[in-house]
Amino acid sequence: MVMTVPGDTATPTGTDRQRVLYVGGLGRSGSTLLEKLLNELPGTLSVGETLHLWERGIRDHERCGCGEDFDVCPQWAAIGAEAYGDWASVDVDRMIDLRWALDRSRRLPQIFRGLRSGEQSADERWYVEQLRTVLLAAASTAPRDPDGNAPEVILESSKHLSTAAMLATDPNLDVRVVHLVRDPRGVAYSWTKVVDRPEADGSIMPTYSPARTAMRWVTDNLGFETLARLGVPMLRVRYEDLLADPVGTLRSIGALADLDVGPLDFIDGNEIHLTQPMHSIAGNPMRFGGDRMTLRLDDAWRSKLDPSARRLVTAMCAPVLRRYGYPLR
Ligand SMILES: [Zn+2]
């Protein structure tokens, strides 16, 4: 794991900014598992992927992580009431248009420039303002702990680098990023599999070729490194290390978020006992699982990924693979 120290371009720190712990990285890297574990830490609240809130939640009423449809989930009703009076009052079509126009990997050069200079278009400002409004409303409407405290840290797991960078432009938010990486051969294999989306009946998650995944793995990870160099506090976590040492990994993430993670007694070896409800938007179907989980490293790719695809992914990712401590063979 690599701790990145904020550079001289860091935004000023302030105690009144809302701390946001952002889980970033390529999909199929174990982010849903990490999100579930982080949601158990005292002082945290997971909202899931707010990038998808507008389309999948407000417009399409897909299921929340709690199992209820979005429009009947009491937590999201409370967030909508706090943020806008009612979800019907937000211009959701404009938000969806801007999400597809602005919050894109191909716009990263402009987004990074805005992060450096503080200059943004009116549309960019409005877009980030809506994300922030939802995150702040989630914090203020969250159930209080036994001492009456609101959650200190909002967990955002949109994963996309562009969303992390846009949130980091907001001076009201104190964004810290867990940069989650996984062996790209495992990621590539996972993106070739067909996975149902139970929150949207009859639909499936997209699939990608190993070559396309390998390219995204390299550009995405290098992009997160750039974001760290721009001063956003960041901790790189390998999926494989999370599985091998969940307690140590969660303690490191707690340190990144200035969070006292407590005894972590919901983890007993490989056995996890989840106790906190999770009202997360979008994400892997795994978020609908029960309250008990056994941690098991998913390395099916070792036997199931086609040897030629494995060689291709290894070759394409080689320089970064080595830096992240993954074997070339
Ligand atoms: Zn819910």
CSV table of N, CA and C and ligand atoms in Angstrom, one decimal, residues 63-70 72-77 277-281, ligand 1:
chain,number,residue,atom,x,y,z
A,63,ARG,N,-33.6,-0.8,-7.4
A,63,ARG,CA,-33.5,-1.2,-5.9
A,63,ARG,C,-32.3,-0.6,-5.2
A,64,CYS,N,-32.5,-0.1,-4.0
A,64,CYS,CA,-31.5,0.4,-3.1
A,64,CYS,C,-30.8,-0.9,-2.5
A,65,GLY,N,-29.6,-0.7,-2.0
A,65,GLY,CA,-28.9,-1.8,-1.3
A,65,GLY,C,-29.7,-2.4,-0.2
A,66,CYS,N,-30.7,-1.7,0.4
A,66,CYS,CA,-31.5,-2.2,1.5
A,66,CYS,C,-32.5,-3.2,0.9
A,67,GLY,N,-32.7,-3.3,-0.4
A,67,GLY,CA,-33.7,-4.2,-1.0
A,67,GLY,C,-34.9,-3.5,-1.4
A,68,GLU,N,-35.2,-2.3,-0.9
A,68,GLU,CA,-36.4,-1.6,-1.3
A,68,GLU,C,-36.2,-0.9,-2.7
A,69,ASP,N,-37.3,-0.7,-3.4
A,69,ASP,CA,-37.2,0.2,-4.6
A,69,ASP,C,-36.8,1.6,-4.1
A,70,PHE,N,-36.0,2.3,-5.0
A,70,PHE,CA,-35.5,3.6,-4.6
A,70,PHE,C,-36.6,4.5,-4.1
A,72,VAL,N,-39.3,4.0,-2.5
A,72,VAL,CA,-40.0,3.7,-1.2
A,72,VAL,C,-38.9,3.5,-0.1
A,73,CYS,N,-37.6,3.6,-0.5
A,73,CYS,CA,-36.6,3.5,0.6
A,73,CYS,C,-36.7,4.7,1.5
A,74,PRO,N,-36.9,4.5,2.8
A,74,PRO,CA,-37.1,5.7,3.7
A,74,PRO,C,-35.9,6.5,3.8
A,75,GLN,N,-34.7,5.9,3.7
A,75,GLN,CA,-33.5,6.7,3.8
A,75,GLN,C,-33.3,7.7,2.6
A,76,TRP,N,-33.6,7.2,1.4
A,76,TRP,CA,-33.4,8.0,0.3
A,76,TRP,C,-34.6,9.1,0.2
A,77,ALA,N,-35.7,8.7,0.7
A,77,ALA,CA,-36.8,9.7,0.8
A,77,ALA,C,-36.4,10.9,1.7
A,277,PRO,N,-27.3,-1.4,8.2
A,277,PRO,CA,-28.0,-1.4,6.9
A,277,PRO,C,-27.2,-0.6,5.9
A,278,MET,N,-27.4,-0.9,4.6
A,278,MET,CA,-26.7,-0.2,3.6
A,278,MET,C,-27.7,0.3,2.5
A,279,HIS,N,-27.8,1.6,2.4
A,279,HIS,CA,-28.7,2.2,1.4
A,279,HIS,C,-27.9,2.7,0.3
A,280,SER,N,-27.3,1.8,-0.5
A,280,SER,CA,-26.4,2.2,-1.5
A,280,SER,C,-27.1,2.1,-2.9
A,281,ILE,N,-26.7,3.1,-3.7
A,281,ILE,CA,-27.2,3.2,-5.1
A,281,ILE,C,-26.3,2.5,-6.0
B,1,ZN,ZN,-32.5,1.8,1.1
